[in-house]
Coordinates of C-alpha atoms in Angstrom, one line a residue:
Chain A
M1 CA 65.9 -32.5 -31.2
K2 CA 63.8 -35.5 -30.1
E3 CA 66.5 -38.0 -31.4
L4 CA 69.3 -36.1 -29.5
I5 CA 67.3 -36.1 -26.2
A6 CA 66.2 -39.8 -26.7
K7 CA 69.9 -40.8 -27.4
A8 CA 71.2 -38.8 -24.4
K9 CA 68.9 -40.5 -22.1
E10 CA 69.6 -43.8 -23.4
L11 CA 73.3 -43.1 -22.8
L12 CA 72.9 -41.8 -19.3
M13 CA 70.3 -44.3 -18.1
N14 CA 72.3 -47.3 -19.4
K15 CA 75.4 -45.8 -17.6
E16 CA 77.2 -46.0 -21.0
V17 CA 78.7 -42.3 -20.1
D18 CA 79.2 -40.6 -16.9
L19 CA 78.7 -37.2 -18.3
L20 CA 77.3 -35.7 -21.1
I21 CA 78.1 -32.5 -22.6
G22 CA 75.6 -30.5 -24.9
Y23 CA 73.8 -27.4 -25.5
Q24 CA 71.0 -25.7 -23.7
S25 CA 69.0 -22.6 -24.4
A26 CA 70.2 -19.4 -22.8
G27 CA 67.3 -17.1 -23.9
E28 CA 66.3 -16.1 -27.2
K29 CA 68.8 -16.6 -29.9
K30 CA 71.3 -17.9 -27.4
A31 CA 72.5 -21.2 -26.3
K32 CA 75.1 -22.2 -23.8
P33 CA 76.8 -25.3 -22.7
L34 CA 74.9 -28.1 -20.6
L35 CA 76.8 -30.6 -18.6
I36 CA 74.6 -33.3 -17.3
K37 CA 75.1 -36.6 -15.5
N38 CA 71.2 -37.2 -14.7
P39 CA 69.0 -38.6 -17.6
D40 CA 66.1 -36.4 -16.4
D41 CA 68.1 -33.2 -17.4
A42 CA 68.4 -34.5 -21.1
D43 CA 65.1 -32.7 -21.7
K44 CA 67.1 -29.3 -21.5
L45 CA 69.1 -30.3 -24.5
V46 CA 68.9 -28.1 -27.7
F47 CA 70.6 -27.9 -30.9
N48 CA 70.0 -25.0 -33.2
E49 CA 72.1 -22.5 -35.4
Y50 CA 73.1 -20.5 -31.9
C51 CA 75.0 -23.4 -30.7
L52 CA 78.2 -21.7 -31.2
S53 CA 80.3 -23.2 -28.2
N54 CA 82.8 -25.9 -29.2
L55 CA 82.1 -28.3 -26.2
V56 CA 85.2 -30.4 -27.1
T57 CA 87.3 -28.0 -24.9
Y58 CA 85.6 -29.6 -21.9
L59 CA 87.2 -32.9 -22.7
N60 CA 90.5 -31.4 -21.5
R61 CA 89.4 -30.3 -18.2
P62 CA 91.0 -32.6 -15.4
D63 CA 87.8 -33.3 -13.7
I64 CA 86.3 -34.6 -16.9
K65 CA 89.4 -36.4 -18.2
A66 CA 89.2 -38.4 -15.0
L67 CA 85.7 -39.9 -15.7
S68 CA 85.6 -43.2 -17.4
K69 CA 83.4 -42.0 -20.5
V70 CA 81.9 -38.9 -21.7
A71 CA 79.5 -38.0 -24.4
V72 CA 79.8 -34.9 -26.3
V73 CA 77.7 -33.3 -28.7
A74 CA 79.7 -32.0 -31.6
K75 CA 79.2 -30.3 -35.0
G76 CA 81.6 -31.3 -37.9
C77 CA 83.8 -28.2 -37.1
D78 CA 84.0 -29.2 -33.5
I79 CA 84.9 -32.8 -34.4
R80 CA 88.0 -31.6 -36.1
A81 CA 89.2 -30.5 -32.7
I82 CA 88.7 -34.3 -31.6
V83 CA 90.7 -35.4 -34.7
V84 CA 93.7 -33.3 -33.7
L85 CA 93.4 -34.1 -29.9
L86 CA 93.3 -37.9 -30.9
S87 CA 96.2 -37.6 -33.2
E88 CA 98.3 -35.8 -30.5
N89 CA 97.4 -38.7 -28.1
Q90 CA 95.5 -36.3 -25.9
L91 CA 92.2 -38.4 -25.8
V92 CA 91.5 -42.1 -25.8
R93 CA 88.9 -42.6 -28.4
E94 CA 87.0 -45.4 -26.4
K95 CA 86.5 -42.9 -23.6
I96 CA 84.5 -40.4 -25.5
F97 CA 81.2 -40.9 -27.3
I98 CA 80.8 -38.3 -30.1
I99 CA 77.3 -37.3 -30.9
G100 CA 77.8 -35.8 -34.2
M101 CA 75.4 -33.3 -35.3
T102 CA 74.8 -32.3 -39.1
C103 CA 74.7 -28.7 -39.5
D104 CA 74.4 -26.4 -42.4
H105 CA 75.5 -23.4 -40.3
V106 CA 75.6 -21.5 -37.1
M107 CA 75.1 -17.8 -36.6
S108 CA 77.6 -15.1 -35.8
P109 CA 78.3 -14.4 -32.3
D110 CA 76.0 -11.4 -32.5
G111 CA 73.2 -13.5 -33.9
T112 CA 72.7 -11.2 -37.0
E113 CA 74.2 -13.3 -40.1
E114 CA 75.6 -16.6 -40.8
N115 CA 79.0 -17.4 -39.2
I116 CA 81.8 -16.6 -41.6
K117 CA 83.5 -19.8 -40.9
C118 CA 80.4 -21.6 -42.2
S119 CA 81.0 -20.2 -45.7
Y120 CA 83.9 -22.6 -46.3
C121 CA 82.9 -25.6 -44.1
K122 CA 83.9 -28.9 -45.5
V123 CA 82.3 -31.0 -42.7
R124 CA 78.6 -30.2 -42.6
N125 CA 78.1 -34.0 -42.1
P126 CA 80.2 -35.1 -39.2
H127 CA 83.4 -37.1 -40.2
L128 CA 84.1 -38.8 -37.0
A129 CA 81.1 -39.8 -34.7
D130 CA 79.5 -42.8 -32.6
V131 CA 76.1 -41.7 -33.8
V132 CA 75.1 -38.9 -36.3
I133 CA 72.0 -37.0 -35.6
G134 CA 70.1 -34.9 -38.2
A135 CA 69.3 -35.2 -41.9
P136 CA 72.4 -35.3 -44.2
I137 CA 73.2 -31.9 -45.5
D138 CA 74.7 -31.0 -49.0
E139 CA 78.3 -29.8 -48.5
R140 CA 78.8 -26.5 -50.3
I141 CA 82.6 -27.1 -51.2
S142 CA 84.6 -30.3 -51.7
K143 CA 87.4 -31.4 -49.4
E144 CA 89.9 -30.8 -52.0
T145 CA 89.0 -27.0 -52.4
V146 CA 91.7 -24.8 -51.2
V147 CA 90.1 -22.0 -49.1
R148 CA 91.5 -18.5 -49.4
H149 CA 90.3 -15.7 -46.9
E150 CA 89.6 -12.5 -48.3
D151 CA 90.3 -10.8 -45.0
I152 CA 93.8 -12.1 -44.9
E153 CA 94.6 -11.1 -48.6
E154 CA 93.3 -7.6 -47.5
F155 CA 95.6 -7.5 -44.6
N156 CA 98.5 -8.9 -46.5
K157 CA 98.2 -5.7 -48.9
K158 CA 99.3 -3.5 -45.8
T159 CA 102.8 -2.5 -45.3
K160 CA 104.9 -3.9 -42.6
E161 CA 104.6 -0.5 -40.7
E162 CA 100.8 -0.6 -41.2
K163 CA 100.6 -4.1 -39.8
W164 CA 102.7 -3.4 -36.9
N165 CA 100.5 -0.4 -36.1
F166 CA 97.3 -2.5 -36.5
W167 CA 98.6 -5.3 -34.1
K168 CA 100.1 -2.7 -31.6
E169 CA 96.8 -0.9 -31.3
E170 CA 94.7 -4.5 -31.2
L171 CA 97.1 -6.1 -28.9
S172 CA 97.4 -3.1 -26.5
Q173 CA 93.7 -3.8 -25.5
C174 CA 94.6 -7.6 -24.4
I175 CA 93.8 -7.8 -20.7
R176 CA 95.4 -11.1 -20.4
C177 CA 92.4 -12.9 -19.1
Y178 CA 93.5 -16.0 -21.0
A179 CA 89.9 -16.6 -22.0
C180 CA 91.4 -17.5 -25.7
R181 CA 93.5 -20.1 -24.0
Q182 CA 91.0 -21.6 -21.5
V183 CA 88.4 -22.0 -24.5
C184 CA 90.5 -23.3 -27.1
P185 CA 90.2 -27.2 -27.4
L186 CA 93.7 -27.4 -28.6
C187 CA 95.3 -25.5 -25.7
Y188 CA 95.6 -28.3 -23.2
C189 CA 99.2 -28.0 -21.7
E190 CA 98.8 -28.8 -18.1
R191 CA 101.1 -25.8 -17.2
C192 CA 101.0 -23.0 -20.0
I193 CA 104.2 -21.3 -20.8
V194 CA 102.9 -18.3 -19.6
D195 CA 102.1 -19.7 -16.1
F196 CA 106.0 -20.5 -15.7
N197 CA 107.6 -18.0 -13.3
N198 CA 111.0 -19.7 -12.6
P199 CA 112.1 -18.4 -15.2
Q200 CA 109.4 -16.3 -16.3
W201 CA 109.4 -17.1 -20.1
I202 CA 106.8 -14.8 -21.1
D203 CA 106.1 -11.4 -19.5
T204 CA 102.8 -11.5 -17.7
R205 CA 102.3 -7.6 -17.7
S206 CA 99.6 -6.4 -20.0
N207 CA 102.2 -4.2 -21.7
P208 CA 103.0 -4.2 -25.3
R209 CA 106.1 -6.6 -24.8
G210 CA 103.9 -8.9 -22.7
N211 CA 101.0 -8.9 -24.8
F212 CA 102.9 -9.5 -28.0
A213 CA 104.8 -12.2 -26.5
W214 CA 101.6 -14.0 -25.1
N215 CA 99.5 -13.6 -28.3
I216 CA 102.4 -14.7 -30.7
V217 CA 103.0 -17.5 -28.6
R218 CA 99.4 -18.5 -28.3
A219 CA 99.1 -18.3 -32.3
L220 CA 102.2 -20.1 -33.0
H221 CA 101.5 -23.0 -30.8
L222 CA 98.3 -23.4 -33.0
S223 CA 100.0 -23.4 -36.3
G224 CA 99.1 -26.4 -38.3
R225 CA 96.7 -27.3 -35.6
C226 CA 94.1 -24.7 -35.3
I227 CA 90.9 -25.9 -36.6
D228 CA 89.2 -22.6 -37.3
C229 CA 86.5 -23.1 -34.7
G230 CA 86.7 -19.5 -33.9
E231 CA 86.0 -19.8 -30.3
C232 CA 89.1 -17.7 -29.2
E233 CA 87.8 -14.8 -31.2
R234 CA 84.3 -15.1 -29.8
V235 CA 85.3 -15.3 -26.2
C236 CA 87.7 -12.4 -26.2
P237 CA 86.4 -9.6 -24.1
A238 CA 88.4 -7.1 -25.7
N239 CA 87.1 -8.1 -29.3
I240 CA 90.6 -8.7 -30.7
P241 CA 90.5 -10.1 -34.3
L242 CA 92.6 -13.3 -33.1
M243 CA 91.3 -15.4 -36.2
L244 CA 93.3 -13.2 -38.6
L245 CA 96.5 -14.7 -36.9
N246 CA 95.2 -18.0 -36.7
R247 CA 93.7 -18.1 -40.3
S248 CA 97.0 -16.7 -41.6
L249 CA 99.0 -19.6 -40.0
Q250 CA 96.4 -22.2 -41.3
E251 CA 97.0 -20.9 -45.0
E252 CA 100.8 -21.2 -44.2
A253 CA 100.3 -24.7 -43.2
K254 CA 98.3 -25.4 -46.4
D255 CA 100.9 -24.0 -48.5
K256 CA 104.0 -25.3 -47.0
F257 CA 102.8 -28.7 -46.0
D258 CA 99.4 -29.3 -47.9
W259 CA 98.0 -29.7 -44.5
E260 CA 94.6 -28.8 -43.0
A261 CA 94.1 -29.9 -39.3
G262 CA 91.4 -32.1 -38.1
F263 CA 90.1 -34.1 -40.8
D264 CA 92.1 -37.3 -40.7
P265 CA 92.8 -39.0 -37.4
E266 CA 95.3 -41.4 -39.2
A267 CA 97.5 -38.7 -40.8
Q268 CA 100.5 -37.4 -38.9
P269 CA 100.6 -33.7 -38.2
P270 CA 103.4 -31.8 -40.1
L271 CA 105.0 -30.2 -37.1
T272 CA 105.2 -33.4 -35.0
T273 CA 106.8 -35.6 -37.5
F274 CA 109.6 -35.5 -40.2
R275 CA 110.4 -37.4 -43.5
K276 CA 113.8 -38.4 -44.8
E277 CA 112.9 -36.7 -48.1
D278 CA 112.1 -33.3 -46.5
D279 CA 113.3 -30.4 -48.5
E280 CA 115.1 -28.8 -45.6
E281 CA 118.6 -29.9 -44.7
F282 CA 118.2 -29.2 -41.1
I283 CA 115.7 -31.6 -40.3
R284 CA 117.2 -34.7 -42.2
Chain B
M1 CA 73.3 27.6 -9.2
A2 CA 70.8 27.2 -12.4
E3 CA 70.6 23.7 -13.7
Q4 CA 73.3 22.4 -15.8
Y5 CA 73.1 20.4 -18.8
I6 CA 75.5 19.0 -21.2
D7 CA 75.0 17.4 -24.8
Y8 CA 77.1 14.7 -26.8
D9 CA 78.7 17.6 -28.6
K10 CA 79.9 19.5 -25.7
A11 CA 80.9 16.3 -23.9
K12 CA 83.0 15.4 -26.8
E13 CA 84.5 18.7 -26.9
M14 CA 85.3 18.8 -23.0
L15 CA 86.8 15.4 -23.1
G16 CA 89.0 16.3 -26.3
N17 CA 90.0 19.3 -24.3
L18 CA 91.0 17.3 -21.3
T19 CA 92.8 14.8 -23.4
K20 CA 95.2 17.5 -24.9
N21 CA 96.4 18.2 -21.3
S22 CA 99.2 15.6 -20.8
E23 CA 99.2 16.4 -17.2
I24 CA 95.9 14.4 -16.7
E25 CA 94.7 11.0 -17.6
V26 CA 91.3 10.8 -19.4
F27 CA 88.9 7.7 -19.5
G28 CA 85.8 7.5 -21.6
P29 CA 83.5 5.2 -23.5
V30 CA 84.9 4.0 -27.0
K31 CA 83.2 1.8 -29.2
K32 CA 85.0 -1.3 -30.8
G33 CA 82.7 -3.7 -33.0
N34 CA 79.3 -3.8 -31.3
D35 CA 80.6 -2.9 -27.9
T36 CA 81.5 0.0 -25.9
F37 CA 84.8 0.0 -23.6
I38 CA 85.7 2.3 -20.9
S39 CA 89.4 3.2 -22.3
K40 CA 92.1 5.5 -21.9
L41 CA 91.4 8.5 -24.4
N42 CA 94.0 9.9 -26.8
Q43 CA 93.5 12.4 -29.5
N44 CA 92.2 9.7 -31.9
S45 CA 89.7 8.1 -29.6
E46 CA 86.3 8.0 -31.2
L47 CA 83.9 8.5 -28.4
S48 CA 80.7 7.0 -28.2
F49 CA 77.6 7.7 -26.0
D50 CA 75.0 5.5 -27.3
Y51 CA 75.7 2.3 -25.2
F52 CA 73.6 0.5 -22.6
I53 CA 76.8 -0.5 -20.5
T54 CA 80.4 -0.8 -21.2
V55 CA 81.9 -4.4 -21.4
N56 CA 84.7 -3.5 -18.9
S57 CA 84.3 -1.5 -15.6
I58 CA 85.9 1.9 -14.9
K59 CA 88.4 -0.3 -12.6
E60 CA 91.2 -0.1 -14.9
A61 CA 91.6 3.8 -14.5
L62 CA 92.3 3.4 -10.6
L63 CA 93.8 0.0 -10.6
P64 CA 95.7 -0.2 -13.9
R65 CA 96.1 -3.9 -15.6
F66 CA 99.9 -3.4 -14.7
E67 CA 101.6 -0.9 -12.7
P68 CA 105.2 -0.5 -11.7
I69 CA 105.6 -0.4 -7.9
L70 CA 109.3 -0.3 -7.5
K71 CA 112.3 0.6 -10.0
Y72 CA 116.0 0.2 -9.2
R73 CA 119.6 0.3 -10.7
I74 CA 122.4 -1.4 -9.8
N75 CA 126.0 0.1 -10.3
H76 CA 129.2 -0.4 -8.5
N77 CA 128.0 1.9 -5.7
G78 CA 125.1 -0.4 -4.8
V79 CA 121.5 -0.1 -5.5
T80 CA 119.7 3.0 -6.0
L81 CA 115.9 3.2 -6.3
E82 CA 114.5 5.2 -9.2
D83 CA 111.5 7.5 -8.8
L84 CA 108.2 6.0 -10.3
P85 CA 106.0 8.2 -12.5
P86 CA 103.8 10.5 -10.4
V87 CA 100.2 9.7 -10.3
K88 CA 98.5 12.0 -12.5
P89 CA 95.0 13.6 -11.9
L90 CA 92.2 11.5 -13.4
V91 CA 88.8 12.3 -15.1
V92 CA 86.7 9.0 -15.8
F93 CA 83.5 9.7 -17.9
G94 CA 80.9 7.3 -18.7
G95 CA 80.9 4.6 -15.9
R96 CA 77.6 3.5 -14.7
P97 CA 76.1 4.0 -10.9
C98 CA 77.3 0.2 -10.6
D99 CA 80.7 1.3 -11.5
A100 CA 81.1 4.1 -9.3
S101 CA 79.6 2.3 -6.3
S102 CA 82.5 0.1 -6.3
L103 CA 84.9 2.8 -5.4
P104 CA 84.0 3.1 -1.6
L105 CA 84.1 -0.7 -1.5
M106 CA 87.6 -0.8 -3.0
K107 CA 88.9 1.8 -0.7
K108 CA 88.0 -0.1 2.4
L109 CA 90.2 -2.9 1.1
F110 CA 93.1 -0.8 -0.2
N111 CA 93.2 1.1 3.1
W112 CA 92.9 -2.0 5.2
D113 CA 96.0 -3.7 6.9
F114 CA 98.1 -2.2 4.1
K115 CA 97.8 1.2 2.7
D116 CA 98.0 0.9 -1.2
E117 CA 99.4 4.2 -1.9
F118 CA 99.1 3.7 -5.5
Y119 CA 95.2 3.1 -5.4
L120 CA 94.5 5.6 -2.7
E121 CA 96.5 8.4 -4.5
R122 CA 94.4 7.7 -7.7
L123 CA 91.3 7.7 -5.6
K124 CA 92.1 11.1 -4.4
K125 CA 92.8 12.6 -7.7
V126 CA 90.1 11.2 -9.5
I127 CA 86.9 12.8 -10.8
I128 CA 84.2 10.3 -11.6
I129 CA 81.5 11.4 -14.0
T130 CA 78.8 8.9 -14.0
I131 CA 75.8 8.5 -16.5
A132 CA 72.7 7.1 -14.7
C133 CA 71.3 3.9 -16.3
D134 CA 68.6 4.6 -18.8
E135 CA 68.5 0.8 -20.0
M136 CA 68.8 -2.5 -18.4
D137 CA 69.1 -6.0 -19.3
E138 CA 68.3 -9.4 -18.0
N139 CA 71.8 -9.4 -16.2
C140 CA 71.2 -6.2 -14.0
F141 CA 70.6 -6.6 -10.5
C142 CA 71.8 -3.6 -8.6
T143 CA 68.9 -3.0 -6.5
S144 CA 69.5 -6.4 -4.9
V145 CA 72.7 -5.1 -3.5
G146 CA 71.8 -1.9 -2.5
G147 CA 72.2 0.1 -5.5
S148 CA 69.9 1.5 -8.1
P149 CA 70.1 2.9 -11.7
R150 CA 70.6 6.5 -10.2
N151 CA 72.8 5.6 -7.2
E152 CA 75.1 8.5 -6.5
T153 CA 77.6 6.4 -4.2
G154 CA 81.0 6.8 -5.5
S155 CA 80.4 9.5 -8.1
D156 CA 81.5 13.2 -8.2
V157 CA 79.2 14.1 -10.9
L158 CA 76.1 12.2 -12.1
L159 CA 74.6 12.8 -15.4
E160 CA 71.1 12.0 -16.0
R161 CA 69.6 11.7 -19.7
V162 CA 66.9 14.2 -20.4
C163 CA 66.8 13.7 -24.1
S164 CA 68.4 11.4 -26.7
T165 CA 71.4 13.6 -27.0
G166 CA 72.2 15.0 -23.5
W167 CA 72.3 15.0 -19.7
K168 CA 71.4 17.1 -16.7
A169 CA 74.4 17.2 -14.5
K170 CA 74.4 16.9 -10.8
A171 CA 77.3 17.7 -8.4
I172 CA 77.6 14.9 -5.9
S173 CA 80.9 15.9 -4.1
E174 CA 83.0 19.0 -3.6
K175 CA 85.3 17.8 -6.3
G176 CA 82.2 17.4 -8.4
K177 CA 81.1 20.8 -7.8
N178 CA 84.6 22.3 -8.5
F179 CA 84.9 20.3 -11.8
L180 CA 81.4 21.8 -13.0
K181 CA 82.4 25.1 -12.1
E182 CA 85.7 25.0 -14.0
N183 CA 83.9 23.3 -16.9
S184 CA 80.8 25.5 -17.0
N185 CA 81.4 26.4 -20.4
F186 CA 80.7 22.9 -21.5
F187 CA 77.9 22.4 -19.0
N188 CA 75.8 25.1 -20.4
A189 CA 73.9 23.3 -23.2
K190 CA 70.4 24.5 -24.1
L191 CA 68.6 21.3 -23.8
T192 CA 64.8 20.8 -23.3
P193 CA 64.1 17.6 -21.4
E194 CA 62.1 15.2 -23.5
K195 CA 59.1 13.0 -22.3
G196 CA 59.9 9.6 -21.7
Y197 CA 63.4 10.1 -20.1
P198 CA 64.7 8.6 -18.0
K199 CA 63.4 5.2 -19.4
I200 CA 63.8 3.2 -16.5
A201 CA 63.1 3.7 -12.9
E202 CA 64.4 1.9 -9.6
K203 CA 61.3 -0.2 -9.7
D204 CA 62.2 -1.7 -13.0
I205 CA 64.8 -3.6 -11.4
P206 CA 63.3 -5.8 -8.9
V207 CA 65.0 -7.0 -5.7
V208 CA 65.5 -10.6 -6.4
F209 CA 67.5 -12.2 -3.6
D210 CA 68.4 -11.3 -0.2
S211 CA 72.2 -11.1 0.3
K212 CA 71.8 -11.7 4.1
K213 CA 70.3 -15.0 3.3
I214 CA 72.9 -15.9 0.7
K215 CA 75.8 -15.0 3.2
T216 CA 74.3 -17.5 5.8
W217 CA 73.8 -20.3 3.3
I218 CA 77.5 -19.8 2.1
E219 CA 78.7 -20.0 5.5
N220 CA 76.7 -23.2 6.0
N221 CA 77.2 -24.8 2.7
F222 CA 80.9 -25.0 1.8
E223 CA 80.5 -28.6 0.6
S224 CA 77.3 -28.3 -0.9
P225 CA 77.2 -30.4 -4.1
L226 CA 75.3 -27.3 -5.6
W227 CA 78.6 -25.6 -6.2
E228 CA 79.7 -28.4 -8.6
E229 CA 76.6 -27.5 -10.5
F230 CA 77.2 -23.5 -10.4
G231 CA 80.6 -24.0 -11.6
A232 CA 80.0 -26.8 -14.2
N233 CA 80.4 -24.5 -17.1
C234 CA 83.4 -22.6 -15.9
L235 CA 86.5 -23.0 -18.2
S236 CA 88.6 -21.0 -15.7
C237 CA 89.6 -17.9 -17.6
A238 CA 89.6 -14.5 -15.7
A239 CA 87.2 -12.6 -18.2
C240 CA 84.6 -12.4 -15.3
T241 CA 87.1 -11.0 -12.9
F242 CA 88.8 -8.6 -14.9
V243 CA 85.6 -6.8 -16.1
C244 CA 84.4 -6.8 -12.6
P245 CA 84.3 -3.4 -11.0
T246 CA 85.3 -5.0 -7.5
C247 CA 87.6 -7.9 -8.2
H248 CA 90.9 -6.5 -7.2
C249 CA 93.4 -9.5 -6.8
F250 CA 96.9 -8.8 -8.1
D251 CA 100.3 -10.4 -8.5
I252 CA 103.7 -9.2 -8.1
T253 CA 106.2 -10.0 -10.6
D254 CA 109.8 -8.8 -11.1
D255 CA 111.4 -8.0 -14.5
A256 CA 115.1 -7.7 -14.1
S257 CA 118.2 -7.6 -15.9
M258 CA 121.9 -7.3 -14.7
W259 CA 121.8 -3.7 -13.9
K260 CA 118.3 -2.6 -13.4
G261 CA 114.8 -3.9 -12.6
V262 CA 111.2 -3.2 -12.2
R263 CA 108.6 -4.6 -9.9
T264 CA 105.2 -4.6 -11.2
K265 CA 101.6 -5.2 -9.8
N266 CA 99.6 -7.3 -12.2
W267 CA 95.9 -8.0 -12.5
D268 CA 95.4 -11.6 -11.2
A269 CA 92.3 -13.7 -10.7
C270 CA 91.1 -16.5 -8.4
T271 CA 89.3 -18.1 -11.3
L272 CA 92.7 -18.9 -13.0
P273 CA 93.9 -22.5 -12.5
Y274 CA 97.3 -21.3 -11.1
F275 CA 96.1 -18.9 -8.6
T276 CA 96.4 -21.0 -5.6
K277 CA 98.9 -23.5 -6.9
H278 CA 101.5 -24.0 -4.0
A279 CA 105.4 -24.4 -4.6
S280 CA 104.8 -28.0 -3.3
G281 CA 102.7 -28.6 -6.3
H282 CA 99.5 -28.9 -4.3
N283 CA 96.5 -26.9 -5.5
P284 CA 93.7 -26.3 -2.8
R285 CA 91.4 -25.3 -5.4
S286 CA 92.3 -27.6 -8.3
Q287 CA 88.9 -27.7 -9.8
S288 CA 87.1 -24.8 -11.6
Y289 CA 84.2 -25.1 -9.6
Q290 CA 86.2 -24.6 -6.3
R291 CA 87.6 -21.4 -7.9
Y292 CA 84.2 -20.3 -8.8
R293 CA 82.9 -21.0 -5.2
Q294 CA 85.7 -18.8 -4.1
R295 CA 84.7 -15.8 -6.4
I296 CA 81.1 -16.1 -4.9
S297 CA 81.9 -16.8 -1.4
H298 CA 84.5 -13.9 -1.4
K299 CA 81.9 -11.3 -2.7
Y300 CA 78.9 -12.5 -0.7
S301 CA 80.5 -13.8 2.7
Y302 CA 84.0 -13.0 3.2
Y303 CA 84.1 -9.3 2.2
I304 CA 81.1 -8.8 4.6
D305 CA 83.0 -10.1 7.6
L306 CA 85.9 -7.8 6.7
F307 CA 84.2 -4.8 5.6
G308 CA 80.5 -4.9 6.4
Q309 CA 79.4 -4.8 2.8
V310 CA 78.8 -7.1 -0.1
S311 CA 81.6 -6.9 -2.6
C312 CA 79.4 -6.8 -5.7
T313 CA 77.6 -4.0 -7.3
G314 CA 75.0 -6.0 -9.4
C315 CA 76.3 -4.7 -12.7
G316 CA 76.1 -8.1 -14.4
R317 CA 79.3 -7.6 -16.5
C318 CA 80.7 -11.1 -15.5
S319 CA 77.5 -13.0 -16.8
R320 CA 77.5 -10.8 -20.1
V321 CA 81.2 -11.7 -20.9
C322 CA 81.1 -15.3 -19.9
E323 CA 80.7 -17.2 -23.2
A324 CA 80.6 -20.5 -21.3
G325 CA 77.2 -19.3 -19.9
V326 CA 77.9 -18.9 -16.1
N327 CA 75.4 -16.5 -14.9
I328 CA 76.0 -15.2 -11.4
L329 CA 72.3 -13.9 -11.1
D330 CA 71.0 -17.4 -11.8
I331 CA 73.1 -18.8 -9.1
L332 CA 72.5 -16.1 -6.5
K333 CA 68.7 -16.5 -7.0
R334 CA 69.1 -20.3 -6.6
I335 CA 71.0 -19.9 -3.3
D336 CA 68.4 -17.6 -2.2
K337 CA 65.8 -20.3 -2.9
E338 CA 67.9 -22.9 -1.3
A339 CA 68.4 -20.9 1.8
T340 CA 64.6 -20.0 2.0
K341 CA 63.9 -23.8 1.5
G342 CA 66.3 -25.0 4.1
G343 CA 65.7 -22.3 6.7
K344 CA 69.4 -21.4 7.1

């Protein structure tokens, strides 16, 4: 913590950055984002296993994008979002200062157990950072390991009808608050398709048609891009298991394109590129 | 009439019975994950009564997330309006006093320059069965806005916990009296009040700010840099407004095909980026802190000008649901402090 606070003070004092985004305590076993411009506020910074928020999402906010340089405290899983944003030309590398935190795990949103995403994390040590804070941590699995999710395997055993009924019930609870979109570091469209009203592409009513359309569009726009931070599911005020959709699509991307988003900033994402030797006729 | 009690089993039975009647809509507390929600009940709903406060408010029962307000068909004779489904009588069970006390506030608004027949009709037909609070957390502040854990405002029946599995019922309105009479076979549980209930009293929730001071500060400090600080973390979703018992903004959309169409009232929120976007492209509230300022100012200043009351019941739902850590109570306390310091 000392090292983090010292680095934050240095960056803000020397005016190397205009804004620093980190975590502060929000009571026992809770942390929340802290956005500071004044070096004196750096003493409020904390980093612990309750630091769940993916702060990278703030880098997309128009008022923050307009600043000349911003520092962000990021765990390896969060940095994966930065990698995707860089490869999609949404961030200018020189305009962000990444304070990478080594991290063994964070807790589940209810604070009772290790977060499920940490069990298959491959980036306990930040893979892209301007400074790394914290002692190196042994990775539990190698970069090459192909991760299979038990919940998806279970889900795929269901019949079509069971799946339909499951999602019908879950999505009927969506209140269309768009917390999933707003918190997602990769939902950066200046105008989301659901906000178009002439024509109205997506039904904005919170009815079955509207809710299916919205949630499918959201998930599909993240296919091959989602970095598994789990923020959408964590913030959902209706407790909809959105990661079930996202993780299914991650597995598709792995199977079809041998692709996992957010590890290599130089690599071309499969859905934004094409190769002459592609198997599919239509794309050549 | 003798004192009337209802326990968990009888409450389940009563709500189950009411749900069987397709002529009424029943809302009650249903558990999902670690949280409880006020949901529209069906035969399969699993009721849960062991909760501190529901994530959402009872708002949805009276102001649905979406609601058709006009339906039409077009044929060679012209346009014909179609009947809308009639508003059914409603029973809403399990809200807190901070839910129910929103209803008189909302009534003022929906009865204002335009009479919203949909809301007012539901309000007429609803039975609000509120469960007085027996717990509180750091986000509760009902007493600072004139409420209390046993506030009767807006309720038809108030249930007060007397033991771990049941409540004593008190009729607040005529509607409530009739409801208790009609359902007296459920309100006849033999319960012995246990020691230690209710667990909290009004004094446990201290008054922590003066809403008059807050109004004055808001009036004088529209451009204060503090607003930027208050809204710094906001990511501009609508979770806070949608769980709020008093946020009531809606949008009107048309869904039309060649020969028929439906016009719908949908929840909308001042915190969403596109809420104030003009056709010209200009957005007077382009930044998240400006939108958050609007939310607070509307509740603690503009609403008082229009209707003489703060439009916030102190339920704290917005703070609980905000994963970006925007906490309304912290902000109101800070404004109170600033107002005291600045003397205006």
